[in-house]
Structure formats: C-alpha cells, structure tokens
C-alpha cells in the first residue's frame, strides 16, 4: 500500500494492530522485550474476549522500570510508512525475533495490508548510475564483434589498450585471414577451401607449430607474396629508358597511394591523399590540390609517404580496407621565409616556391594560403623506396659496385647514355636520348668532367619542342599557366647501363645573357640551369615566335669528378 498515515488510522484495531506491533518490535531495543511481550499478551486476551482497546492505549507511551519512555506504537507506524527506505515486506529475521519475544505466539499477517518495518540504524543505499560501455562486454562478445572487422581496423584496435591488443591479435581472428590472403592455393587437402574452389594450405614452417601467432604469420606472408609479385612485374626492362618496364602500371597494380603530411607549429598533423598521379617514361608527377591545409605561417614541416597495401585478393587487386605499409619518401623542415619570401616564379594568381628538390608549392597571391603541392619523383628505385622503407626513415638502396672503366687510358668516360626530357605535369614537351657520350679525363674544369650531347655549332644536333615550354596547373575551382617554368628529367647511364645520376626537378627558364652565336634562328635566347652535388646541367634555347616553339641549341652535362670517383672507386 502506497497510502500513508491517513489510511492507517481509518482501519479498525484488529487489522492494523499486529503490523504496528511487529514493526515496533523490530525497531525497539532488546532490553525492553519483556514489557512488549506483556503488552502483546494483554491485547491477545482482549481480542479473544471480543473487546476493543481504548484509543488512548494506541497513543500512550510505555515506560520501563527505569522510567525511560518508549516510542508510541502509532508513531512507529507513521514513521515506518513515511520512511522512503522502508521495505515493503517484513524480513524473515524480524518475524523470527518477534516470535521469540512474544513467547512462541506467531502472528498472522494480513495479505491485504503490506507489512512495513523500520530499521533502527537504516542507512540510505546508493547505487552507481552510469551508462554501459563496450569495455563492460565480456571477452567472448568482444571477440565476436572483432570478427566482423577488416584487417586494417583490427590493427587499429591493437593500439587502443592492452586488453584490445590481446583480443585483436587472437588466433581465432587471424587464422581465417591467413587462409584467405596469405595461404597458397593447392589441390591437396587442407582445412578450408578458397573462393576459387581450390584449397588453401599454410606455409610448412607454420604448419609445424601449433602455437604460432597467426597475425605475425599472415602479415609476413602477405608482404612476401607482394614483393615476389613486384619482382616478377619488374623483370622486364624498357628498351628506351633502360629502367624496369611499365613502372606506372606496377604502382597502380599494387595500389600505392601517396600521402602528404603537413605539420604546424602546434605539432598537429594534416594528412592528404593524392588527387592524381601522372606517369612518364622516367619519372612521375603526384599532385595534391583538394586541400584544407593549416595556415602557411604556421607550417613547420612537410613529408611525403608512400602507402603500399599488404593484403591482396586472388585476382591480384588490393583488398578493400587493406592495411598499408607506410614508407617515407622525403621530409623537409619549412622555414617561415620558404613560403613567404621571393617566389621562384609567379603568375597573375599564384606564387610558386621550390623549397627542396622535386617539390613545387603554390600559394595564392591574395591571402598567401596554400593552393596546391606537386611532387616530381624519378622512377629509378621508386618501387623499393615505396615498399621497403618505414614511416621513420627512407629506404637506402644497396650500393652498386660496377667494374672499373680504365680500359682505355685516354678516355676516362666513354659509351655513356643520357635520356633528357622537359615536360609539365600532364605531357612531355621535349625528349631526347643521347648515345655514345664520351669525355677526355684530362679535360676537367673546376672539378667537373663535361659531356656535350647537343653541340651549339652543329645544326643537326638541334631539335624543337612540341609546344611552348610552360607549366599548367589546376585546383578544384581554378586553373592557369605559369610561363617560363617546367620539369627537367635527366637519367645518365655509364657504359654498363647503370644509372649514375638521376634528376627529376622543376626548373626556371631565364633570359640568356651569353647566347649561342648562330644565324639560323631569330628569337629570344633563354637558358635553363640545374645544379646539385653530383653535377650541373645547362640547356640553351631560342624562342621562335613564327613556330611558337622552343629550339634547343646546346646541352652540356658537367659531371662532378667526386661523383665518378665514388661510383667507380677511382682517384681521378
């Protein structure tokens, strides 16, 4: 009954007396048990005789021999009904205690009226109220949830905490992944069939051990399968570039993605996946123009990573949501003056900066914020750099030790080859291959040995570009052209057809103040100069307005003597 004292007073005495007595017995001190037992016997006798006790007895107080007044029965009942912590039923311990005090007479409680008790020193019970989280799930349910996750999400769960690290690395989860992605299909018997109908059997090394870690085995075998597939695809060489054939196709087949990471002054990283990638015979261009970058004034470093998938389907395509191996390609610390000082070249809309070799960064003229980023990367060793590096360091290739070139005592450099291109981000503007280059080792100028693929005084060596040499660009909304700016690709091979010097870098076309003297062309002379630690490249040209083309009239390659000595182990 949820009603309080009013309903209790309205009941006749026989209906509520026993409830009040039981409640008072449970709450009264034990030293008053005798007085309460006598009082209980007195009212039982009145009940048998059919007499109703006076109302005064219900409200009177009981005094013990020492003169201490006990709480009245009515007050005990009222307090018990009003108490928020009163129990709706009488505990069995209270009933048994009442039975002992009353001398063996067991009361008969009414079922229509609930019995309420008051504890002598009742304390409020407080329960912790909070929402249940995934950490409250038992281990079996967490494993069941993890079984629906792809491998990349399982590897993410490993980094959450120690419990998830153990569960997300459990053999129950990784053994099916091993059989799907890593095991070699065979016609012999095995544990589970593959999609194509043949059965997948684990590597014999893992089959010998019952307690293997299937996660480690799966990742290791998938990487080994991918690398062996890459080796097969790169076995054939391109007869023109002398590099592995179809490197662009190989990069697309293994699903390599290029990631740009910008770090601001608060060490917060902003990551962007490449917008597009264009592949040329000896180099590639990767662009990022769908950007929401941090302010240019807060940029502190720039890094480019290659993300190579690890898991592949049976048809050779990269698995959806496959974990990727992250390899560092380049990293550069940005100074405040790198993107706010004098630009390398500018147009009506953007300013172009080249803070390091192979990187083009454009900012808007209006607010100085980032417009796009472009990467020029040479194909020599790009597959190894994209798959064998780590997120902390770049891959360092094994040095090549070619045979000495001292076959001829007069010529130190002979039978060299060079492939040179001038292009922009979408197409090639000028491309030439030069064979049988040679130089006398006694003709050293300022520590360099000069090779001359295009001679200025020989007209038959001259060649034209397909279009005007310039640099188109685009973003999601705008596009334009930067004049007198291009990308230079140069690959120099020794007599053993090993690449000794590889260049893929943006260059500026400047006015030539010492042009080649010729009567064949009328136009504005221009020159391109490139320099690094391995050597210098100089390209002289004329702009022919009638044909709207550039004519290349001179090319000089100055190879540093130190580069030759380091390459062949000589001491020129």
Coordinates of C-alpha atoms in Angstrom, one line a residue:
X1 CA 0.0 0.0 0.0
X2 CA 1.5 3.3 -1.1
X3 CA -1.0 5.3 1.1
X4 CA 0.3 6.7 4.3
X5 CA -0.9 7.5 7.8
X6 CA -4.5 8.6 7.0
X7 CA -5.4 5.2 5.6
X8 CA -3.7 3.5 8.6
X9 CA -5.8 5.5 11.1
X10 CA -9.1 4.6 9.3
X11 CA -8.5 0.8 9.8
X12 CA -10.2 -1.0 12.8
X13 CA -7.9 -2.0 15.5
X14 CA -7.6 -5.8 14.8
X15 CA -6.5 -5.2 11.2
X16 CA -3.6 -3.0 11.9
X17 CA -2.5 -3.7 15.4
X18 CA -0.3 -6.7 14.6
X19 CA 1.5 -4.8 11.9
X20 CA 2.3 -2.0 14.3
X21 CA 3.5 -4.4 17.0
X22 CA 5.8 -6.3 14.6
X23 CA 7.2 -3.0 13.3
X24 CA 7.8 -1.7 16.8
X25 CA 9.4 -4.9 18.0
X26 CA 11.8 -4.9 15.1
X27 CA 12.8 -1.3 15.9
X28 CA 12.7 -1.2 19.7
X29 CA 15.8 -2.0 21.8
X30 CA 16.1 -5.6 23.0
X31 CA 16.2 -4.6 26.7
X32 CA 12.5 -3.7 26.6
X33 CA 11.5 -7.2 25.3
X34 CA 9.7 -8.2 28.5
X35 CA 7.4 -5.2 28.6
X36 CA 6.5 -5.5 25.0
X37 CA 5.8 -9.2 25.4
X38 CA 3.3 -8.5 28.3
X39 CA 1.6 -5.8 26.2
X40 CA 1.3 -8.3 23.4
X41 CA -0.3 -11.0 25.6
X42 CA -2.8 -8.4 27.0
X43 CA -4.1 -7.5 23.6
X44 CA -4.4 -11.1 22.6
X45 CA -6.7 -11.8 25.5
X46 CA -8.8 -8.7 24.6
X47 CA -9.1 -10.0 21.1
X48 CA -10.3 -13.4 22.3
X49 CA -12.9 -11.7 24.6
X50 CA -14.1 -9.5 21.7
X51 CA -13.3 -6.2 23.5
X52 CA -11.8 -3.3 21.7
X53 CA -8.9 -1.5 23.5
X54 CA -9.4 2.2 24.1
X55 CA -7.9 4.7 21.7
X56 CA -5.8 6.0 24.5
X57 CA -3.7 2.9 24.6
X58 CA -2.7 3.4 20.9
X59 CA -1.3 6.8 21.7
X60 CA 0.1 6.2 25.1
X61 CA 3.7 5.7 25.9
X62 CA 5.3 2.7 27.6
X63 CA 7.7 3.2 30.5
X64 CA 10.1 0.6 31.7
X65 CA 11.2 0.1 35.2
X66 CA 13.9 2.7 34.9
X67 CA 11.4 5.3 33.8
X68 CA 12.6 5.5 30.2
X69 CA 9.7 6.2 27.8
X70 CA 9.4 4.1 24.7
X71 CA 8.1 5.4 21.4
X72 CA 4.4 5.0 21.0
X73 CA 3.1 2.3 18.6
X74 CA 1.2 4.9 16.5
X75 CA 4.3 7.0 16.0
X76 CA 6.4 3.9 15.0
X77 CA 3.8 3.0 12.3
X78 CA 3.5 6.5 11.0
X79 CA 7.3 6.9 10.7
X80 CA 7.6 3.5 9.0
X81 CA 5.0 4.4 6.5
X82 CA 6.6 7.7 5.7
X83 CA 10.2 6.4 5.5
X84 CA 11.5 6.3 2.0
X85 CA 13.7 3.4 2.8
X86 CA 11.1 1.1 4.4
X87 CA 10.9 -2.3 3.0
X88 CA 7.5 -3.4 1.5
X89 CA 7.8 -6.8 3.3
X90 CA 8.8 -7.9 6.8
X91 CA 12.2 -9.7 6.7
X92 CA 12.2 -13.3 8.0
X93 CA 14.8 -12.3 10.7
X94 CA 12.4 -9.7 12.1
X95 CA 9.5 -12.2 12.2
X96 CA 11.5 -14.8 14.0
X97 CA 12.7 -12.2 16.5
X98 CA 9.1 -11.2 17.2
X99 CA 8.2 -14.8 17.6
X100 CA 10.9 -15.3 20.3
X101 CA 9.9 -12.1 22.2
X102 CA 6.2 -12.9 22.2
X103 CA 6.8 -16.3 23.9
X104 CA 6.1 -18.5 20.9
X105 CA 2.9 -16.9 19.6
X106 CA 3.3 -16.4 15.9
X107 CA 1.3 -13.5 14.4
X108 CA -0.8 -14.0 11.3
X109 CA -0.2 -11.1 8.9
X110 CA -3.0 -9.9 6.7
X111 CA -2.3 -10.3 3.0
X112 CA -4.4 -7.3 2.1
X113 CA -2.2 -4.8 4.1
X114 CA 1.5 -4.8 3.4
X115 CA 3.8 -5.1 6.4
X116 CA 6.3 -2.3 6.9
X117 CA 9.4 -2.2 9.2
X118 CA 11.8 0.4 10.3
X119 CA 15.4 -0.4 10.8
X120 CA 17.0 1.0 13.9
X121 CA 20.0 2.4 12.1
X122 CA 18.9 2.3 8.5
X123 CA 21.4 3.8 6.0
X124 CA 20.5 5.0 2.5
X125 CA 21.6 2.6 -0.2
X126 CA 23.3 4.4 -3.1
X127 CA 23.8 2.7 -6.4
X128 CA 26.3 3.9 -9.0
X129 CA 24.3 5.0 -12.1
X130 CA 26.3 5.2 -15.4
X131 CA 25.9 4.1 -19.0
X132 CA 27.3 0.8 -20.0
X133 CA 30.2 1.0 -22.5
X134 CA 32.0 -1.5 -24.8
X135 CA 34.5 -2.1 -22.0
X136 CA 31.7 -3.8 -20.0
X137 CA 31.3 -6.5 -22.6
X138 CA 32.7 -9.9 -21.8
X139 CA 35.6 -11.3 -23.8
X140 CA 33.5 -13.6 -25.9
X141 CA 31.3 -10.8 -27.1
X142 CA 34.3 -8.5 -27.9
X143 CA 35.9 -11.3 -30.0
X144 CA 32.6 -11.8 -31.8
X145 CA 32.5 -8.0 -32.6
X146 CA 36.1 -8.0 -33.7
X147 CA 35.4 -10.9 -36.1
X148 CA 33.4 -8.6 -38.3
X149 CA 36.2 -6.0 -38.6
X150 CA 38.6 -5.9 -41.6
X151 CA 42.3 -6.3 -41.0
X152 CA 43.1 -2.6 -41.0
X153 CA 40.6 -2.0 -38.2
X154 CA 41.9 -4.9 -36.2
X155 CA 45.4 -3.3 -36.4
X156 CA 43.9 -0.1 -35.2
X157 CA 42.2 -1.8 -32.2
X158 CA 45.6 -3.2 -31.3
X159 CA 46.7 0.4 -30.4
X160 CA 43.8 1.1 -28.1
X161 CA 44.8 -0.6 -24.8
X162 CA 46.4 -3.8 -23.5
X163 CA 43.1 -5.8 -23.4
X164 CA 42.2 -4.9 -27.0
X165 CA 45.8 -5.6 -28.1
X166 CA 45.5 -9.2 -26.9
X167 CA 42.0 -9.7 -28.3
X168 CA 42.6 -8.1 -31.7
X169 CA 45.7 -10.3 -32.1
X170 CA 43.9 -13.5 -31.2
X171 CA 44.5 -16.6 -33.4
X172 CA 40.7 -17.1 -33.8
X173 CA 40.6 -13.8 -35.8
X174 CA 43.8 -14.1 -37.8
X175 CA 43.8 -17.7 -38.9
X176 CA 40.8 -17.2 -41.3
X177 CA 42.6 -14.1 -42.6
X178 CA 45.7 -16.1 -43.2
X179 CA 43.8 -18.7 -45.1
X180 CA 42.1 -16.0 -47.2
X181 CA 45.0 -13.7 -48.1
X182 CA 48.4 -15.4 -47.3
X183 CA 48.0 -19.2 -47.8
X184 CA 49.0 -20.6 -51.2
X185 CA 46.2 -22.3 -53.1
X186 CA 46.8 -26.0 -53.8
X187 CA 44.9 -29.0 -55.0
X188 CA 45.8 -31.1 -51.9
X189 CA 43.7 -31.5 -48.8
X190 CA 43.6 -28.6 -46.3
X191 CA 41.5 -27.1 -43.6
X192 CA 39.3 -24.7 -45.6
X193 CA 38.6 -24.1 -49.3
X194 CA 39.3 -20.9 -51.1
X195 CA 37.0 -18.8 -53.2
X196 CA 38.1 -20.4 -56.5
X197 CA 37.4 -23.9 -55.2
X198 CA 41.0 -24.9 -54.5
X199 CA 42.1 -25.4 -51.0
X200 CA 44.5 -23.0 -49.1
X201 CA 47.3 -24.6 -47.1
X202 CA 49.6 -22.6 -44.7
X203 CA 53.3 -22.4 -45.2
X204 CA 55.0 -25.6 -44.0
X205 CA 57.0 -23.6 -41.4
X206 CA 53.8 -22.6 -39.7
X207 CA 52.1 -25.9 -40.1
X208 CA 54.8 -27.5 -37.8
X209 CA 53.9 -25.3 -34.9
X210 CA 50.5 -25.4 -33.1
X211 CA 51.1 -22.3 -31.1
X212 CA 52.1 -19.9 -33.9
X213 CA 51.0 -16.3 -33.9
X214 CA 48.7 -16.2 -37.0
X215 CA 48.7 -12.4 -37.0
X216 CA 52.5 -12.2 -37.5
X217 CA 52.5 -15.1 -39.9
X218 CA 49.7 -13.5 -42.0
X219 CA 51.3 -10.1 -42.4
X220 CA 54.7 -11.6 -43.1
X221 CA 53.4 -14.0 -45.8
X222 CA 51.3 -11.3 -47.4
X223 CA 54.3 -8.9 -47.7
X224 CA 56.5 -11.8 -49.1
X225 CA 53.8 -12.6 -51.7
X226 CA 53.5 -8.9 -52.7
X227 CA 57.3 -8.5 -53.1
X228 CA 57.7 -11.6 -55.2
X229 CA 54.9 -10.4 -57.4
X230 CA 56.6 -7.0 -57.8
X231 CA 59.9 -8.8 -58.7
X232 CA 58.1 -10.7 -61.5
X233 CA 56.4 -7.5 -62.8
X234 CA 59.8 -5.6 -62.9
X235 CA 61.8 -8.3 -64.5
X236 CA 61.3 -6.9 -68.0
X237 CA 63.3 -3.7 -68.9
X238 CA 62.1 -0.9 -71.2
X239 CA 64.5 -0.7 -74.2
X240 CA 64.1 3.1 -74.4
X241 CA 64.5 4.2 -70.8
X242 CA 66.6 1.1 -69.7
X243 CA 64.5 1.1 -66.5
X244 CA 62.0 -1.6 -65.5
X245 CA 59.1 -1.5 -67.9
X246 CA 55.8 0.0 -67.0
X247 CA 56.6 1.2 -63.6
X248 CA 53.5 3.3 -63.6
X249 CA 51.4 0.2 -64.2
X250 CA 53.2 -1.7 -61.4
X251 CA 52.5 1.2 -59.0
X252 CA 48.8 1.1 -59.9
X253 CA 48.5 -2.7 -59.7
X254 CA 49.9 -2.8 -56.2
X255 CA 47.7 0.1 -55.3
X256 CA 50.3 2.6 -54.0
X257 CA 48.8 5.8 -52.6
X258 CA 50.8 8.9 -52.0
X259 CA 50.2 10.8 -48.7
X260 CA 51.1 14.4 -47.9
X261 CA 51.6 15.3 -44.3
X262 CA 51.8 18.9 -43.1
X263 CA 52.8 19.7 -39.5
X264 CA 52.0 23.1 -38.0
X265 CA 53.6 25.0 -35.1
X266 CA 51.4 23.2 -32.5
X267 CA 52.7 19.8 -33.9
X268 CA 49.3 18.9 -35.3
X269 CA 49.4 16.8 -38.5
X270 CA 47.2 17.3 -41.5
X271 CA 47.2 14.3 -43.9
X272 CA 46.1 14.4 -47.5
X273 CA 45.8 11.6 -50.1
X274 CA 47.0 12.4 -53.6
X275 CA 44.5 13.9 -56.1
X276 CA 46.1 12.3 -59.1
X277 CA 49.3 10.8 -60.4
X278 CA 50.7 11.0 -63.9
X279 CA 53.4 8.6 -65.1
X280 CA 56.1 9.3 -67.7
X281 CA 58.9 7.1 -69.1
X282 CA 61.5 8.0 -66.4
X283 CA 59.5 9.9 -63.8
X284 CA 56.1 10.6 -62.2
X285 CA 54.2 13.6 -61.0
X286 CA 51.9 13.4 -58.0
X287 CA 49.6 16.3 -57.2
X288 CA 47.6 17.4 -54.2
X289 CA 45.1 20.1 -54.9
X290 CA 42.0 19.1 -52.8
X291 CA 43.4 20.7 -49.7
X292 CA 42.2 22.2 -46.5
X293 CA 45.6 22.9 -45.1
X294 CA 46.7 24.9 -42.0
X295 CA 47.8 28.5 -42.4
X296 CA 51.1 28.9 -44.3
X297 CA 52.5 31.0 -41.5
X298 CA 52.2 28.1 -39.0
X299 CA 53.7 25.3 -41.2
X300 CA 56.9 23.8 -39.8
X301 CA 57.5 20.6 -41.8
X302 CA 56.4 18.7 -44.9
X303 CA 56.7 15.0 -45.6
X304 CA 55.6 12.6 -48.4
X305 CA 54.8 8.9 -47.7
X306 CA 54.1 6.0 -50.0
X307 CA 51.4 3.7 -48.7
X308 CA 51.6 0.2 -50.2
X309 CA 48.8 -2.3 -49.4
X310 CA 49.7 -5.6 -47.8
X311 CA 46.6 -7.8 -48.4
X312 CA 45.5 -8.7 -52.0
X313 CA 42.6 -10.7 -53.4
X314 CA 43.0 -13.8 -55.5
X315 CA 42.8 -11.7 -58.7
X316 CA 45.8 -9.6 -57.7
X317 CA 43.9 -6.4 -56.8
X318 CA 44.5 -4.8 -53.4
X319 CA 41.9 -5.8 -50.8
X320 CA 39.4 -3.2 -49.7
X321 CA 40.4 -1.6 -46.4
X322 CA 43.8 -3.4 -46.6
X323 CA 46.4 -2.3 -44.1
X324 CA 49.3 -0.5 -45.8
X325 CA 53.0 -0.3 -45.3
X326 CA 54.0 3.4 -44.9
X327 CA 57.3 4.4 -46.4
X328 CA 58.9 7.8 -46.0
X329 CA 60.0 9.3 -49.4
X330 CA 61.1 12.8 -48.4
X331 CA 60.9 15.2 -45.4
X332 CA 61.7 18.9 -45.2
X333 CA 61.6 21.4 -42.4
X334 CA 59.8 24.6 -43.6
X335 CA 61.3 27.9 -42.6
X336 CA 59.0 31.0 -42.4
X337 CA 60.8 32.5 -45.3
X338 CA 60.4 29.4 -47.6
X339 CA 56.8 30.2 -48.5
X340 CA 56.6 34.0 -47.7
X341 CA 59.8 35.3 -49.4
X342 CA 60.5 36.0 -53.0
X343 CA 58.9 33.2 -55.2
X344 CA 60.8 31.3 -57.8
X345 CA 58.3 32.2 -60.4
X346 CA 54.9 33.9 -60.3
X347 CA 51.7 34.3 -62.3
X348 CA 48.7 36.5 -62.1
X349 CA 47.1 34.3 -59.5
X350 CA 49.7 32.2 -57.7
X351 CA 53.3 32.3 -56.4
X352 CA 55.4 29.2 -56.9
X353 CA 58.1 28.1 -54.5
X354 CA 60.5 25.1 -54.6
X355 CA 61.8 24.7 -51.0
X356 CA 63.6 21.4 -51.9
X357 CA 64.4 19.3 -55.0
X358 CA 61.4 17.8 -56.6
X359 CA 58.7 19.7 -54.6
X360 CA 56.5 22.5 -56.1
X361 CA 54.4 24.5 -53.6
X362 CA 52.0 27.2 -54.9
X363 CA 50.3 29.9 -52.7
X364 CA 47.5 32.3 -53.6
X365 CA 48.6 35.8 -54.3
X366 CA 45.5 37.3 -52.4
X367 CA 45.9 35.7 -49.0
X368 CA 49.1 33.8 -49.3
X369 CA 47.5 30.4 -48.4
X370 CA 48.3 27.1 -49.9
X371 CA 46.9 26.4 -53.4
X372 CA 48.5 23.0 -54.4
X373 CA 51.5 20.8 -53.9
X374 CA 53.3 18.8 -56.6
X375 CA 55.9 16.1 -56.3
X376 CA 58.3 15.1 -59.1
X377 CA 59.9 11.7 -58.4
X378 CA 62.3 9.7 -60.6
X379 CA 61.5 6.1 -61.4
X380 CA 64.9 4.7 -60.5
X381 CA 64.4 2.7 -57.3
X382 CA 60.9 4.1 -56.7
X383 CA 59.3 0.7 -56.1
X384 CA 61.9 -0.2 -53.5
X385 CA 61.5 3.2 -51.8
X386 CA 57.7 2.8 -51.8
X387 CA 57.7 -0.7 -50.3
X388 CA 60.8 -1.2 -48.2
X389 CA 61.0 2.0 -46.2
X390 CA 59.4 2.8 -42.9
X391 CA 57.5 5.7 -41.5
X392 CA 60.6 7.0 -39.7
X393 CA 63.3 6.6 -42.3
X394 CA 63.8 6.3 -46.1
X395 CA 64.9 3.2 -47.8
X396 CA 68.6 3.3 -48.6
X397 CA 69.4 1.1 -51.7
X398 CA 72.4 -1.3 -51.7
X399 CA 75.3 0.5 -53.4
X400 CA 76.3 -0.8 -56.8
X401 CA 79.9 -1.7 -57.4
X402 CA 80.5 -1.6 -61.2
X403 CA 83.7 -2.7 -62.9
X404 CA 86.4 -0.1 -63.3
X405 CA 86.3 2.0 -66.5
X406 CA 90.1 2.2 -67.0
X407 CA 90.0 0.1 -70.1
X408 CA 91.2 3.0 -72.3
X409 CA 94.0 5.1 -70.8
X410 CA 93.0 8.1 -72.9
X411 CA 89.3 8.3 -72.3
X412 CA 88.0 8.1 -68.7
X413 CA 84.3 8.3 -69.7
X414 CA 83.1 6.6 -72.8
X415 CA 79.9 5.0 -74.2
X416 CA 77.7 6.9 -71.8
X417 CA 74.0 7.3 -72.4
X418 CA 71.6 10.1 -71.4
X419 CA 67.8 10.5 -71.6
X420 CA 66.6 14.1 -71.1
X421 CA 63.1 15.5 -71.0
X422 CA 61.4 18.9 -70.5
X423 CA 57.8 18.5 -69.5
X424 CA 55.0 19.8 -67.4
X425 CA 52.6 17.9 -65.1
X426 CA 50.5 16.4 -67.9
X427 CA 52.6 15.8 -71.0
X428 CA 56.2 15.9 -72.4
X429 CA 57.3 19.0 -74.3
X430 CA 60.8 17.9 -75.4
X431 CA 62.5 14.5 -75.1
X432 CA 65.8 13.2 -76.5
X433 CA 68.0 10.2 -76.0
X434 CA 71.8 10.6 -76.4
X435 CA 74.1 7.6 -77.0
X436 CA 77.9 7.2 -77.1
X437 CA 78.7 10.2 -75.0
X438 CA 82.4 10.4 -74.0
X439 CA 84.8 12.9 -72.4
X440 CA 88.6 13.0 -72.0
X441 CA 89.6 12.6 -68.4
X442 CA 92.2 15.3 -68.9
X443 CA 89.5 17.9 -69.8
X444 CA 88.5 18.8 -66.3
X445 CA 87.0 22.2 -65.5
X446 CA 86.5 23.3 -61.9
X447 CA 86.3 19.7 -60.7
X448 CA 83.8 18.6 -63.4
X449 CA 84.0 16.5 -66.5
X450 CA 81.9 17.8 -69.4
X451 CA 79.7 15.7 -71.6
X452 CA 78.1 17.6 -74.6
X453 CA 75.0 15.8 -76.0
X454 CA 73.9 18.8 -78.1
X455 CA 76.6 20.9 -79.7
X456 CA 75.8 24.6 -80.5
X457 CA 77.8 24.8 -83.7
X458 CA 76.3 21.6 -85.2
X459 CA 72.8 22.3 -86.6
X460 CA 72.0 18.7 -87.0
X461 CA 72.1 18.4 -83.2
X462 CA 69.4 21.0 -82.7
X463 CA 65.8 20.0 -82.0
X464 CA 62.4 21.6 -81.4
X465 CA 59.9 21.3 -78.6
X466 CA 56.4 20.2 -79.4
X467 CA 54.9 23.3 -77.7
X468 CA 56.0 26.3 -75.7
X469 CA 57.7 25.2 -72.5
X470 CA 55.4 26.2 -69.7
X471 CA 53.7 24.9 -66.6
X472 CA 49.9 24.4 -66.5
X473 CA 48.2 24.0 -63.1
X474 CA 44.8 23.3 -61.7
X475 CA 42.8 23.1 -58.4
X476 CA 39.2 22.1 -57.7
X477 CA 38.0 25.5 -58.9
X478 CA 40.7 27.4 -60.7
X479 CA 43.3 26.6 -63.3
X480 CA 46.0 28.6 -65.1
X481 CA 49.5 28.5 -66.7
X482 CA 52.9 29.6 -65.3
X483 CA 55.2 30.7 -68.0
X484 CA 58.9 30.0 -68.1
X485 CA 58.7 27.1 -65.7
X486 CA 58.9 23.3 -66.4
X487 CA 60.1 20.0 -65.0
X488 CA 63.5 18.6 -66.0
X489 CA 64.1 14.8 -66.2
X490 CA 67.6 13.5 -66.8
X491 CA 69.0 10.0 -66.5
X492 CA 72.7 9.4 -67.1
X493 CA 74.0 5.9 -67.6
X494 CA 77.5 4.6 -67.5
X495 CA 79.0 2.2 -70.1
X496 CA 77.5 -0.7 -68.2
X497 CA 74.0 0.8 -68.5
X498 CA 73.7 1.5 -64.8
X499 CA 72.1 4.9 -63.8
X500 CA 74.9 7.0 -62.3
X501 CA 72.8 10.2 -62.0
X502 CA 69.0 10.7 -61.9
X503 CA 67.2 14.0 -61.9
X504 CA 63.5 15.0 -61.7
X505 CA 63.1 18.6 -60.6
X506 CA 61.3 21.8 -61.5
X507 CA 63.4 24.4 -63.3
X508 CA 63.1 28.0 -64.3
X509 CA 63.6 29.3 -67.9
X510 CA 65.7 32.5 -67.6
X511 CA 67.0 35.1 -70.1
X512 CA 70.3 34.1 -71.6
X513 CA 72.9 36.8 -71.5
X514 CA 75.6 34.7 -73.3
X515 CA 73.6 33.1 -76.1
X516 CA 75.0 30.7 -78.7
X517 CA 76.1 32.6 -81.7
X518 CA 74.0 31.3 -84.7
X519 CA 72.4 32.8 -87.8
X520 CA 69.8 30.0 -88.1
X521 CA 67.2 31.3 -85.6
X522 CA 65.7 34.7 -84.7
X523 CA 64.1 34.9 -81.3
X524 CA 64.7 35.5 -77.7
X525 CA 67.5 33.4 -76.2
X526 CA 66.8 31.5 -73.0
X527 CA 68.7 29.2 -70.7
X528 CA 68.0 26.5 -68.1
X529 CA 70.5 25.8 -65.3
X530 CA 70.3 23.0 -62.9
X531 CA 72.8 22.1 -60.2
X532 CA 73.2 19.6 -57.3
X533 CA 76.0 17.8 -55.6
X534 CA 76.5 15.3 -58.5
X535 CA 76.8 17.8 -61.3
X536 CA 75.4 20.7 -63.4
X537 CA 73.1 20.7 -66.4
X538 CA 72.9 23.6 -68.9
X539 CA 70.3 23.9 -71.7
X540 CA 70.3 26.8 -74.1
X541 CA 67.4 27.5 -76.4
X542 CA 65.7 30.1 -78.6
X543 CA 62.0 31.0 -78.6
X544 CA 60.8 31.1 -82.3
X545 CA 57.6 33.2 -82.4
X546 CA 56.7 32.1 -86.0
X547 CA 56.6 28.4 -85.0
X548 CA 55.6 29.1 -81.4
X549 CA 58.2 26.6 -80.3
X550 CA 61.5 26.5 -78.5
X551 CA 64.5 25.2 -80.3
X552 CA 67.2 23.5 -78.2
X553 CA 70.6 24.6 -79.5
X554 CA 73.0 23.5 -76.7
X555 CA 73.1 20.9 -73.9
X556 CA 76.1 20.5 -71.5
X557 CA 76.3 18.0 -68.7
X558 CA 79.1 18.6 -66.2
X559 CA 79.6 15.5 -64.0
X560 CA 81.5 16.1 -60.8
X561 CA 84.8 14.2 -60.5
X562 CA 83.9 13.2 -57.0
X563 CA 80.7 11.5 -58.4
X564 CA 82.8 9.5 -60.8
X565 CA 85.3 8.5 -58.1
X566 CA 82.6 7.5 -55.7
X567 CA 80.9 5.5 -58.4
X568 CA 83.9 3.6 -59.7
X569 CA 86.2 3.7 -56.7
X570 CA 88.8 5.6 -58.7
X571 CA 91.0 8.6 -57.9
X572 CA 90.8 11.0 -60.9

